[in-house]
Coordinates of N, CA and C in Angstrom, one line a residue:
I138 N -18.2 -7.2 1.7 CA -17.6 -8.4 2.3 C -17.0 -9.2 1.1
A139 N -17.8 -9.3 0.0 CA -17.3 -10.1 -1.1 C -16.0 -9.5 -1.7
I140 N -16.0 -8.2 -1.8 CA -14.8 -7.5 -2.3 C -13.6 -7.8 -1.4
V141 N -13.8 -7.7 -0.1 CA -12.7 -7.9 0.8 C -12.2 -9.4 0.7
L142 N -13.2 -10.3 0.7 CA -12.8 -11.7 0.6 C -12.0 -12.0 -0.7
A143 N -12.5 -11.5 -1.8 CA -11.8 -11.7 -3.1 C -10.4 -11.1 -3.1
T144 N -10.3 -10.0 -2.5 CA -8.9 -9.3 -2.4 C -8.0 -10.1 -1.5
V145 N -8.5 -10.6 -0.4 CA -7.7 -11.4 0.5 C -7.2 -12.7 -0.1
I146 N -8.2 -13.3 -0.8 CA -7.9 -14.6 -1.4 C -6.8 -14.4 -2.5
A147 N -7.0 -13.4 -3.3 CA -6.0 -13.1 -4.4 C -4.6 -12.8 -3.8
W148 N -4.5 -12.0 -2.8 CA -3.2 -11.7 -2.2 C -2.6 -12.9 -1.5
S149 N -3.4 -13.8 -0.9 CA -2.9 -15.0 -0.3 C -2.4 -15.9 -1.3
W150 N -3.0 -16.0 -2.5 CA -2.6 -16.9 -3.6 C -1.2 -16.3 -4.1
L151 N -1.2 -15.0 -4.3 CA 0.1 -14.4 -4.8 C 1.2 -14.6 -3.9
I152 N 1.0 -14.4 -2.6 CA 2.0 -14.6 -1.6 C 2.6 -16.1 -1.6
N153 N 1.7 -17.0 -1.7 CA 2.1 -18.4 -1.8 C 2.8 -18.7 -3.0
M154 N 2.4 -18.1 -4.2 CA 3.1 -18.4 -5.4 C 4.5 -17.8 -5.4
A155 N 4.6 -16.5 -4.9 CA 5.9 -15.9 -4.8 C 6.8 -16.6 -3.9
R156 N 6.3 -17.2 -2.8 CA 7.1 -18.0 -1.9 C 7.6 -19.2 -2.6
D157 N 6.7 -19.9 -3.4 CA 7.1 -21.1 -4.1 C 8.2 -20.8 -5.2
M158 N 8.1 -19.6 -5.9 CA 9.0 -19.3 -6.9 C 10.4 -19.0 -6.3
T159 N 10.4 -18.3 -5.2 CA 11.7 -18.0 -4.6 C 12.4 -19.1 -3.9
S160 N 11.6 -20.1 -3.4 CA 12.2 -21.2 -2.6 C 12.5 -22.4 -3.5
A161 N 11.9 -22.5 -4.7 CA 12.2 -23.6 -5.6 C 13.6 -23.5 -6.2
P162 N 14.4 -24.6 -6.1 CA 15.7 -24.6 -6.7 C 15.6 -24.5 -8.2
M163 N 16.3 -23.5 -8.8 CA 16.3 -23.3 -10.2 C 17.5 -23.8 -10.9
M164 N 18.6 -24.1 -10.2 CA 19.8 -24.6 -10.8 C 19.6 -26.0 -11.4
G165 N 20.1 -26.2 -12.6 CA 20.0 -27.5 -13.2 C 18.7 -27.9 -13.8
M166 N 17.7 -27.0 -13.7 CA 16.4 -27.2 -14.2 C 16.3 -26.7 -15.7
P167 N 15.8 -27.5 -16.6 CA 15.6 -27.1 -18.0 C 14.7 -25.9 -18.1
A168 N 15.1 -25.0 -19.0 CA 14.3 -23.8 -19.2 C 12.9 -24.2 -19.7
M169 N 11.8 -23.5 -19.2 CA 10.5 -23.8 -19.6 C 10.2 -23.1 -20.9
D170 N 9.4 -23.7 -21.7 CA 9.0 -23.1 -23.0 C 7.8 -22.1 -22.6
P171 N 8.1 -20.8 -22.8 CA 7.1 -19.8 -22.4 C 5.8 -19.9 -23.3
W172 N 5.9 -20.5 -24.5 CA 4.8 -20.6 -25.4 C 4.0 -21.9 -25.2
A173 N 4.5 -22.8 -24.3 CA 3.7 -24.0 -24.1 C 2.3 -23.7 -23.6
L174 N 1.3 -24.4 -24.0 CA -0.1 -24.1 -23.7 C -0.3 -24.1 -22.2
G175 N 0.3 -25.1 -21.5 CA 0.1 -25.2 -20.0 C 0.7 -24.0 -19.3
N176 N 1.9 -23.6 -19.8 CA 2.5 -22.4 -19.2 C 1.7 -21.1 -19.4
L177 N 1.2 -21.0 -20.6 CA 0.4 -19.8 -21.0 C -0.9 -19.7 -20.1
I178 N -1.5 -20.9 -19.9 CA -2.7 -20.9 -19.1 C -2.4 -20.5 -17.7
S179 N -1.3 -21.1 -17.2 CA -0.9 -20.8 -15.8 C -0.6 -19.3 -15.6
M180 N 0.1 -18.7 -16.6 CA 0.4 -17.3 -16.5 C -0.8 -16.4 -16.6
V181 N -1.8 -16.8 -17.5 CA -3.0 -16.0 -17.6 C -3.7 -16.1 -16.2
I182 N -3.8 -17.2 -15.6 CA -4.5 -17.3 -14.3 C -3.7 -16.5 -13.3
M183 N -2.4 -16.5 -13.3 CA -1.6 -15.7 -12.4 C -1.9 -14.2 -12.6
W184 N -1.9 -13.7 -13.8 CA -2.2 -12.3 -14.1 C -3.6 -11.9 -13.7
V185 N -4.6 -12.8 -13.9 CA -6.0 -12.5 -13.6 C -6.1 -12.3 -12.0
I186 N -5.5 -13.3 -11.3 CA -5.6 -13.2 -9.9 C -4.8 -11.9 -9.4
M187 N -3.7 -11.6 -10.0 CA -3.0 -10.4 -9.6 C -3.8 -9.2 -9.9
M188 N -4.5 -9.1 -11.0 CA -5.3 -7.9 -11.3 C -6.5 -7.8 -10.4
V189 N -7.0 -8.9 -9.9 CA -8.1 -8.9 -8.9 C -7.5 -8.3 -7.6
G190 N -6.4 -8.7 -7.2 CA -5.8 -8.2 -6.0 C -5.4 -6.8 -6.1
M191 N -4.9 -6.3 -7.2 CA -4.4 -5.0 -7.4 C -5.5 -4.0 -7.7
M192 N -6.5 -4.4 -8.6 CA -7.4 -3.4 -9.1 C -8.8 -3.4 -8.4
L193 N -9.2 -4.5 -7.8 CA -10.5 -4.5 -7.2 C -10.6 -3.5 -6.0
P194 N -9.6 -3.4 -5.2 CA -9.7 -2.4 -4.1 C -10.0 -1.0 -4.6
S195 N -9.3 -0.6 -5.7 CA -9.5 0.8 -6.2 C -10.8 1.0 -6.9
A196 N -11.5 -0.1 -7.3 CA -12.8 -0.1 -7.9 C -13.9 -0.1 -6.9
T197 N -13.6 -0.3 -5.6 CA -14.6 -0.4 -4.5 C -15.5 0.8 -4.4
P198 N -15.0 2.1 -4.5 CA -16.0 3.2 -4.4 C -17.0 3.2 -5.5
M199 N -16.6 2.9 -6.7 CA -17.5 2.8 -7.8 C -18.5 1.7 -7.6
I200 N -18.1 0.5 -7.2 CA -19.0 -0.6 -7.0 C -20.0 -0.3 -5.9
L201 N -19.5 0.3 -4.8 CA -20.4 0.6 -3.7 C -21.5 1.6 -4.1
I202 N -21.1 2.6 -4.8 CA -22.0 3.7 -5.3 C -23.0 3.0 -6.2
Y203 N -22.6 2.2 -7.1 CA -23.5 1.5 -8.0 C -24.5 0.7 -7.2
A204 N -24.0 -0.1 -6.2 CA -24.8 -0.9 -5.4 C -25.9 -0.1 -4.6
R205 N -25.5 1.1 -4.2 CA -26.4 1.9 -3.4 C -27.5 2.4 -4.4
V206 N -27.2 2.8 -5.6 CA -28.2 3.3 -6.5 C -29.2 2.2 -6.9
V207 N -28.7 1.0 -7.2 CA -29.6 -0.1 -7.6 C -30.4 -0.6 -6.5
R208 N -30.0 -0.5 -5.2 CA -30.8 -0.9 -4.1 C -32.0 0.0 -3.9
Q209 N -31.9 1.2 -4.4 CA -33.1 2.1 -4.3 C -34.2 1.8 -5.3
K210 N -33.8 1.0 -6.3 CA -34.8 0.8 -7.4 C -35.2 -0.7 -7.5
N211 N -34.5 -1.6 -6.7 CA -34.7 -3.0 -6.9 C -34.8 -3.7 -5.5
T212 N -35.3 -4.9 -5.6 CA -35.2 -5.7 -4.3 C -33.8 -6.0 -4.0
L213 N -33.5 -6.5 -2.8 CA -32.2 -6.7 -2.3 C -31.5 -7.8 -3.2
S214 N -32.2 -8.9 -3.5 CA -31.6 -9.9 -4.3 C -31.3 -9.4 -5.7
A215 N -32.2 -8.7 -6.3 CA -31.9 -8.1 -7.6 C -30.8 -7.1 -7.6
A216 N -30.7 -6.3 -6.6 CA -29.6 -5.4 -6.5 C -28.3 -6.1 -6.3
R217 N -28.2 -7.2 -5.6 CA -27.0 -7.9 -5.5 C -26.6 -8.5 -6.8
A218 N -27.6 -9.0 -7.5 CA -27.3 -9.6 -8.9 C -26.8 -8.6 -9.8
L219 N -27.4 -7.4 -9.8 CA -26.9 -6.3 -10.7 C -25.5 -5.9 -10.3
T220 N -25.2 -5.8 -9.0 CA -23.9 -5.3 -8.6 C -22.9 -6.4 -9.0
A221 N -23.2 -7.7 -8.8 CA -22.3 -8.7 -9.2 C -22.0 -8.7 -10.7
S222 N -23.1 -8.4 -11.5 CA -22.9 -8.3 -12.9 C -22.0 -7.1 -13.3
F223 N -22.2 -6.0 -12.6 CA -21.3 -4.8 -12.9 C -19.8 -5.2 -12.6
T224 N -19.6 -5.9 -11.4 CA -18.3 -6.2 -11.0 C -17.6 -7.2 -12.0
V225 N -18.4 -8.2 -12.5 CA -17.9 -9.1 -13.5 C -17.5 -8.4 -14.7
G226 N -18.3 -7.5 -15.2 CA -17.9 -6.7 -16.4 C -16.6 -6.0 -16.2
Y227 N -16.4 -5.4 -15.0 CA -15.2 -4.7 -14.7 C -14.0 -5.7 -14.8
L228 N -14.2 -6.9 -14.2 CA -13.1 -7.8 -14.1 C -12.8 -8.5 -15.5
V229 N -13.8 -8.5 -16.3 CA -13.6 -9.1 -17.7 C -12.6 -8.3 -18.4
V230 N -12.6 -7.0 -18.3 CA -11.6 -6.1 -19.0 C -10.2 -6.4 -18.5
W231 N -10.1 -6.6 -17.2 CA -8.7 -6.9 -16.7 C -8.3 -8.4 -17.0
A232 N -9.3 -9.3 -17.2 CA -9.0 -10.6 -17.7 C -8.4 -10.5 -19.1
A233 N -9.0 -9.7 -19.9 CA -8.5 -9.5 -21.3 C -7.1 -8.9 -21.3
F234 N -6.9 -7.9 -20.4 CA -5.6 -7.4 -20.2 C -4.6 -8.5 -19.8
S235 N -5.0 -9.4 -18.9 CA -4.1 -10.4 -18.5 C -3.7 -11.3 -19.6
V236 N -4.6 -11.6 -20.6 CA -4.2 -12.4 -21.7 C -3.1 -11.7 -22.5
V237 N -3.3 -10.4 -22.8 CA -2.3 -9.6 -23.5 C -1.0 -9.6 -22.8
A238 N -1.0 -9.4 -21.4 CA 0.2 -9.3 -20.6 C 0.9 -10.6 -20.7
T239 N 0.2 -11.8 -20.7 CA 0.8 -13.1 -20.7 C 1.5 -13.3 -22.1
L240 N 0.9 -12.9 -23.2 CA 1.5 -13.0 -24.5 C 2.8 -12.2 -24.5
L241 N 2.7 -10.9 -24.0 CA 3.9 -10.1 -24.0 C 5.0 -10.7 -23.1
Q242 N 4.6 -11.2 -22.0 CA 5.6 -11.9 -21.1 C 6.3 -13.0 -21.8
A243 N 5.5 -13.9 -22.5 CA 6.1 -15.0 -23.2 C 7.1 -14.5 -24.3
A244 N 6.7 -13.4 -25.0 CA 7.6 -12.9 -26.0 C 8.9 -12.4 -25.4
L245 N 8.8 -11.7 -24.3 CA 10.0 -11.1 -23.6 C 10.9 -12.3 -23.0
Q246 N 10.2 -13.3 -22.5 CA 11.0 -14.5 -22.0 C 11.7 -15.2 -23.2
D247 N 11.0 -15.3 -24.3 CA 11.6 -15.9 -25.5 C 12.8 -15.2 -26.0
L248 N 12.8 -13.8 -25.8 CA 13.9 -13.0 -26.2 C 15.0 -12.8 -25.1
D249 N 14.8 -13.5 -24.0 CA 15.7 -13.4 -22.9 C 15.8 -12.0 -22.3
L250 N 14.7 -11.3 -22.4 CA 14.7 -9.9 -21.9 C 14.1 -9.8 -20.4
I251 N 13.5 -10.9 -20.0 CA 13.1 -11.1 -18.6 C 13.5 -12.5 -18.2
S252 N 13.8 -12.6 -16.9 CA 14.4 -13.8 -16.3 C 13.3 -14.8 -16.0
S253 N 13.7 -16.0 -15.5 CA 12.7 -16.9 -15.0 C 11.9 -16.4 -13.8
M254 N 12.5 -15.4 -13.1 CA 11.8 -14.8 -12.0 C 10.9 -13.6 -12.5
L255 N 10.8 -13.5 -13.8 CA 9.9 -12.5 -14.4 C 10.2 -11.1 -14.1
E256 N 11.5 -10.8 -14.1 CA 12.0 -9.4 -14.0 C 13.0 -9.1 -15.1
S257 N 13.1 -7.9 -15.5 CA 13.9 -7.4 -16.6 C 15.4 -7.8 -16.4
T258 N 16.0 -8.3 -17.5 CA 17.4 -8.5 -17.5 C 18.1 -7.4 -18.4
S259 N 17.4 -6.5 -18.8 CA 17.9 -5.4 -19.7 C 17.6 -4.1 -19.1
S260 N 18.7 -3.3 -18.9 CA 18.5 -1.9 -18.4 C 17.8 -1.1 -19.4
V261 N 18.1 -1.4 -20.7 CA 17.5 -0.6 -21.8 C 16.0 -0.8 -21.8
L262 N 15.6 -2.1 -21.7 CA 14.1 -2.4 -21.6 C 13.5 -1.7 -20.4
G263 N 14.2 -1.9 -19.3 CA 13.6 -1.3 -18.1 C 13.5 0.2 -18.1
G264 N 14.6 0.9 -18.7 CA 14.5 2.3 -18.8 C 13.5 2.8 -19.8
A265 N 13.3 2.1 -20.9 CA 12.3 2.4 -21.9 C 10.9 2.3 -21.3
L266 N 10.6 1.2 -20.6 CA 9.3 1.1 -20.0 C 9.0 2.1 -18.9
F267 N 10.0 2.5 -18.1 CA 9.8 3.5 -17.1 C 9.5 4.9 -17.8
I268 N 10.3 5.2 -18.8 CA 10.1 6.4 -19.5 C 8.7 6.5 -20.2
A269 N 8.3 5.4 -20.8 CA 7.0 5.3 -21.5 C 5.9 5.5 -20.5
A270 N 6.1 4.8 -19.3 CA 5.0 5.0 -18.3 C 5.0 6.4 -17.7
G271 N 6.2 7.0 -17.6 CA 6.2 8.4 -17.1 C 5.6 9.3 -18.0
V272 N 5.9 9.2 -19.3 CA 5.3 10.1 -20.3 C 3.7 9.9 -20.4
Y273 N 3.3 8.6 -20.3 CA 1.8 8.3 -20.4 C 1.1 9.0 -19.2
Q274 N 1.8 9.0 -18.0 CA 1.2 9.6 -16.8 C 0.8 11.0 -17.0
L275 N 1.5 11.7 -18.0 CA 1.3 13.1 -18.2 C 0.5 13.5 -19.4
T276 N -0.1 12.4 -20.0 CA -0.8 12.7 -21.3 C -2.3 13.0 -21.0
P277 N -3.0 13.7 -21.9 CA -4.4 14.0 -21.8 C -5.3 12.7 -21.6
L278 N -4.9 11.6 -22.3 CA -5.6 10.4 -22.2 C -5.6 9.9 -20.8
K279 N -4.5 9.9 -20.2 CA -4.4 9.5 -18.8 C -5.2 10.3 -17.9
R280 N -5.2 11.6 -18.1 CA -6.0 12.5 -17.3 C -7.5 12.3 -17.5
A281 N -7.9 12.1 -18.7 CA -9.3 11.8 -19.0 C -9.8 10.5 -18.3
C282 N -9.0 9.5 -18.4 CA -9.4 8.2 -17.8 C -9.4 8.3 -16.3
L283 N -8.4 9.0 -15.8 CA -8.3 9.2 -14.3 C -9.5 10.0 -13.8
K284 N -9.9 11.0 -14.6 CA -11.1 11.8 -14.2 C -12.3 11.0 -14.1
G285 N -12.5 10.1 -15.0 CA -13.6 9.2 -15.0 C -13.6 8.2 -13.8
C286 N -12.4 7.7 -13.5 CA -12.3 6.8 -12.4 C -12.5 7.5 -11.0
R287 N -12.2 8.8 -11.0 CA -12.3 9.6 -9.7 C -13.7 10.2 -9.5
S288 N -14.6 10.0 -10.5 CA -15.9 10.5 -10.4 C -16.9 9.4 -10.5
P289 N -17.0 8.5 -9.5 CA -17.9 7.4 -9.7 C -19.4 7.7 -9.8
L290 N -19.8 8.7 -9.1 CA -21.3 9.1 -9.2 C -21.6 9.7 -10.5
D291 N -20.7 10.5 -11.1 CA -20.9 11.1 -12.4 C -20.9 10.0 -13.5
F292 N -20.1 9.0 -13.3 CA -20.1 7.8 -14.2 C -21.4 7.1 -14.2
V293 N -21.9 6.8 -13.0 CA -23.1 6.1 -12.8 C -24.3 6.9 -13.5
L294 N -24.3 8.2 -13.2 CA -25.4 9.0 -13.7 C -25.4 9.1 -15.2
H295 N -24.2 9.3 -15.8 CA -24.1 9.5 -17.3 C -24.0 8.3 -18.1
S296 N -23.7 7.2 -17.5 CA -23.5 5.9 -18.2 C -24.6 4.9 -17.8
W297 N -25.7 5.3 -17.2 CA -26.7 4.4 -16.7 C -27.3 3.5 -17.8
R298 N -27.4 2.2 -17.5 CA -28.1 1.3 -18.3 C -28.9 0.4 -17.4
K299 N -30.1 0.0 -17.9 CA -31.0 -0.9 -17.1 C -30.7 -2.3 -17.3
G300 N -31.1 -3.1 -16.3 CA -31.0 -4.6 -16.4 C -29.6 -5.2 -16.2
R301 N -29.6 -6.5 -16.3 CA -28.3 -7.2 -16.0 C -27.3 -7.0 -17.2
I302 N -27.8 -7.0 -18.4 CA -26.9 -6.7 -19.5 C -26.4 -5.3 -19.4
G303 N -27.3 -4.4 -19.0 CA -26.8 -3.0 -18.9 C -25.8 -2.8 -17.8
S304 N -26.0 -3.5 -16.7 CA -25.0 -3.5 -15.6 C -23.7 -4.1 -16.0
L305 N -23.7 -5.1 -16.8 CA -22.5 -5.7 -17.3 C -21.8 -4.8 -18.3
V306 N -22.5 -4.1 -19.1 CA -21.9 -3.1 -20.1 C -21.3 -2.0 -19.3
M307 N -22.0 -1.5 -18.2 CA -21.5 -0.4 -17.4 C -20.2 -0.9 -16.7
G308 N -20.1 -2.1 -16.3 CA -18.9 -2.6 -15.7 C -17.8 -2.7 -16.7
L309 N -18.1 -3.1 -17.9 CA -17.1 -3.1 -19.0 C -16.6 -1.7 -19.3
E310 N -17.5 -0.8 -19.4 CA -17.1 0.6 -19.6 C -16.2 1.2 -18.5
H311 N -16.5 0.9 -17.3 CA -15.7 1.4 -16.2 C -14.3 0.6 -16.2
G312 N -14.3 -0.7 -16.6 CA -13.1 -1.4 -16.7 C -12.2 -0.8 -17.7
V313 N -12.8 -0.4 -18.9 CA -12.0 0.2 -19.9 C -11.4 1.5 -19.5
L314 N -12.1 2.3 -18.7 CA -11.6 3.6 -18.2 C -10.4 3.3 -17.2
C315 N -10.6 2.3 -16.4 CA -9.6 1.9 -15.4 C -8.4 1.4 -16.1
A316 N -8.6 0.6 -17.1 CA -7.4 0.0 -17.8 C -6.7 1.1 -18.6
G317 N -7.4 2.1 -19.1 CA -6.8 3.2 -19.8 C -6.0 4.1 -18.8
C318 N -6.4 4.1 -17.6 CA -5.7 4.9 -16.6 C -4.4 4.2 -16.1
C319 N -4.5 2.8 -16.0 CA -3.4 2.1 -15.3 C -2.6 1.1 -16.1
W320 N -2.9 0.9 -17.3 CA -2.3 -0.2 -18.0 C -0.7 0.0 -18.2
M321 N -0.3 1.2 -18.3 CA 1.1 1.4 -18.5 C 1.9 1.2 -17.2
M322 N 1.3 1.5 -16.1 CA 1.9 1.2 -14.8 C 2.1 -0.3 -14.6
M323 N 1.1 -1.1 -15.1 CA 1.2 -2.5 -15.0 C 2.4 -3.1 -15.8
M324 N 2.8 -2.4 -16.8 CA 3.9 -2.8 -17.6 C 5.2 -2.7 -16.8
L325 N 5.2 -1.9 -15.8 CA 6.4 -1.7 -15.0 C 6.7 -3.0 -14.2
L326 N 5.7 -3.9 -14.1 CA 6.0 -5.1 -13.4 C 7.0 -6.0 -14.1
F327 N 7.1 -5.8 -15.4 CA 8.2 -6.5 -16.2 C 9.6 -6.0 -15.9
V328 N 9.7 -4.8 -15.3 CA 11.0 -4.3 -14.9 C 11.3 -4.7 -13.5
V329 N 10.4 -4.4 -12.5 CA 10.7 -4.7 -11.1 C 10.4 -6.1 -10.7
G330 N 9.7 -6.9 -11.5 CA 9.5 -8.3 -11.2 C 8.0 -8.5 -11.1
V331 N 7.4 -9.3 -11.9 CA 6.0 -9.6 -11.9 C 5.5 -10.2 -10.5
M332 N 6.4 -11.0 -9.9 CA 6.1 -11.6 -8.6 C 6.8 -11.0 -7.5
N333 N 7.4 -9.7 -7.7 CA 8.0 -9.0 -6.6 C 6.9 -8.3 -5.8
L334 N 6.4 -8.9 -4.7 CA 5.2 -8.4 -4.1 C 5.4 -7.1 -3.4
F335 N 6.6 -6.6 -3.1 CA 6.8 -5.3 -2.6 C 6.4 -4.3 -3.7
W336 N 6.8 -4.5 -4.9 CA 6.5 -3.5 -6.0 C 5.0 -3.7 -6.4
V337 N 4.5 -4.9 -6.4 CA 3.1 -5.1 -6.7 C 2.2 -4.3 -5.7
A338 N 2.6 -4.4 -4.4 CA 1.9 -3.7 -3.4 C 2.0 -2.2 -3.6
A339 N 3.3 -1.7 -4.0 CA 3.5 -0.3 -4.1 C 2.7 0.2 -5.3
L340 N 2.6 -0.5 -6.4 CA 1.8 -0.1 -7.5 C 0.3 -0.1 -7.2
T341 N -0.1 -1.0 -6.4 CA -1.5 -1.1 -5.9 C -1.9 0.2 -5.1
V342 N -1.0 0.6 -4.2 CA -1.2 1.8 -3.4 C -1.2 3.0 -4.3
L343 N -0.3 3.1 -5.3 CA -0.3 4.2 -6.2 C -1.6 4.3 -7.0
V344 N -2.1 3.2 -7.5 CA -3.3 3.2 -8.2 C -4.5 3.7 -7.3
L345 N -4.5 3.2 -6.1 CA -5.5 3.6 -5.1 C -5.4 5.1 -4.8
A346 N -4.2 5.5 -4.6 CA -4.0 7.0 -4.2 C -4.5 7.9 -5.4
E347 N -4.1 7.5 -6.6 CA -4.5 8.3 -7.8 C -6.1 8.4 -7.9
K348 N -6.8 7.3 -7.5 CA -8.2 7.3 -7.7 C -9.0 7.9 -6.5
A349 N -8.4 7.7 -5.3 CA -9.2 8.0 -4.1 C -8.8 9.2 -3.3
L350 N -7.5 9.6 -3.4 CA -7.1 10.8 -2.6 C -7.5 12.1 -3.3
P351 N -7.7 13.1 -2.4 CA -8.1 14.4 -3.0 C -7.1 15.0 -4.0
A352 N -5.8 14.7 -3.8 CA -4.8 15.1 -4.7 C -4.3 14.0 -5.6
G353 N -5.3 13.2 -6.1 CA -4.9 12.1 -6.9 C -4.3 12.5 -8.2
E354 N -4.8 13.6 -8.8 CA -4.3 14.0 -10.1 C -2.8 14.4 -10.0
W355 N -2.5 15.1 -8.9 CA -1.1 15.5 -8.6 C -0.3 14.3 -8.3
T356 N -0.9 13.3 -7.6 CA -0.2 12.1 -7.4 C 0.3 11.4 -8.7
A357 N -0.6 11.4 -9.7 CA -0.3 10.8 -11.0 C 0.8 11.6 -11.6
R358 N 0.8 12.9 -11.5 CA 1.8 13.7 -12.2 C 3.2 13.5 -11.5
I359 N 3.2 13.5 -10.2 CA 4.4 13.3 -9.4 C 5.0 11.9 -9.7
G360 N 4.0 10.9 -9.8 CA 4.5 9.5 -10.2 C 5.1 9.5 -11.5
G361 N 4.5 10.2 -12.5 CA 5.0 10.3 -13.8 C 6.4 10.8 -13.9
V362 N 6.6 11.9 -13.2 CA 8.0 12.5 -13.2 C 9.0 11.6 -12.5
S363 N 8.6 10.9 -11.5 CA 9.4 9.9 -10.8 C 9.8 8.8 -11.7
M364 N 8.8 8.3 -12.5 CA 9.1 7.2 -13.5 C 10.0 7.7 -14.6
L365 N 9.9 8.9 -15.0 CA 10.8 9.4 -16.0 C 12.2 9.4 -15.5
G366 N 12.4 9.9 -14.2 CA 13.7 9.9 -13.6 C 14.3 8.5 -13.5
A367 N 13.4 7.6 -13.1 CA 13.9 6.2 -12.9 C 14.3 5.6 -14.3
G368 N 13.6 6.0 -15.3 CA 13.9 5.5 -16.6 C 15.2 6.0 -17.1
I369 N 15.4 7.3 -16.9 CA 16.7 7.9 -17.4 C 17.9 7.3 -16.6
W370 N 17.7 7.1 -15.3 CA 18.7 6.5 -14.5 C 19.1 5.1 -15.0
L371 N 18.0 4.3 -15.3 CA 18.3 2.9 -15.8 C 19.0 3.0 -17.2
L372 N 18.6 3.9 -18.0 CA 19.3 4.0 -19.4 C 20.8 4.4 -19.2
S373 N 21.0 5.3 -18.2 CA 22.4 5.7 -18.0 C 23.3 4.6 -17.5
R374 N 22.7 3.5 -17.0 CA 23.5 2.4 -16.5 C 23.7 1.3 -17.6
S375 N 23.0 1.5 -18.8 CA 23.2 0.5 -19.8 C 24.6 0.6 -20.5
P376 N 25.1 -0.5 -20.8 CA 26.5 -0.5 -21.4 C 26.5 0.2 -22.8

C-alpha cells in the first residue's frame, strides 16, 4: 500500500508540474539562472520525485520478497521497519542520481542545449545520447546489472545483512544495481523532454518490462537497437 501511495503521489505531482509548465506564459519572461541555488533545489526535488514515480514500481518485486523474508524472522513491526530501511536505501541511490542529473541539466541549459521546457534543442546532442544509450543497452555491464535486478530472491540470499543498518546497505546495493541498469535510459529525458510525461511513462514501462517480463533481457536488446536507430536518424537531421 505504501509503494502504491508513494507512486500515485509522485505521478500526481509530476502531472501538476507538467501542466503548470505548459500553461505558464513564457513570452517576455527573463531567462532563469540554472545555477541559482533555489532553481537547483527545485530541480533536485523534481528529479527525486520523478525517480520515485519511475523506479519504485520496478523495485516492488524486490521489496516484497525482502519483506516476506524478514517477516519470517521478526515481529510485524520490526519487519516493517526493516523493509522501510531497505526501501530508503534504494531511494537514496536515486536521490544521489537526481543531484547529478540536476547539475548536468543546469550545464546543458547554460550551454543552450536544452530549452526552458527541458528538452534538447540540438539534434547532435539528441542523436549522441540515443546512440550512447543504445550501445550501453548491449554492454556486459548492462546485462550484469539487469540480471541482478531480475533475480530478487538470489540478491536477497547472496547479499543478506542483519539489522537496520544491514537492510539499509542492502537497499543501497540494490539501488546501485538498478542505477547501473537504467541510468543511461534516464539521460534520454534530456532529449525527449524531462517533463514530457508521455516519454516519462514510456521509459517507466520499458524499465518495468526489462526487469519483470520473462523476455526482459531481449526487451533490453531490442530497446538498445531501437535507440541506436533513433540516434542515427537524429544525427542525419543535423545541419
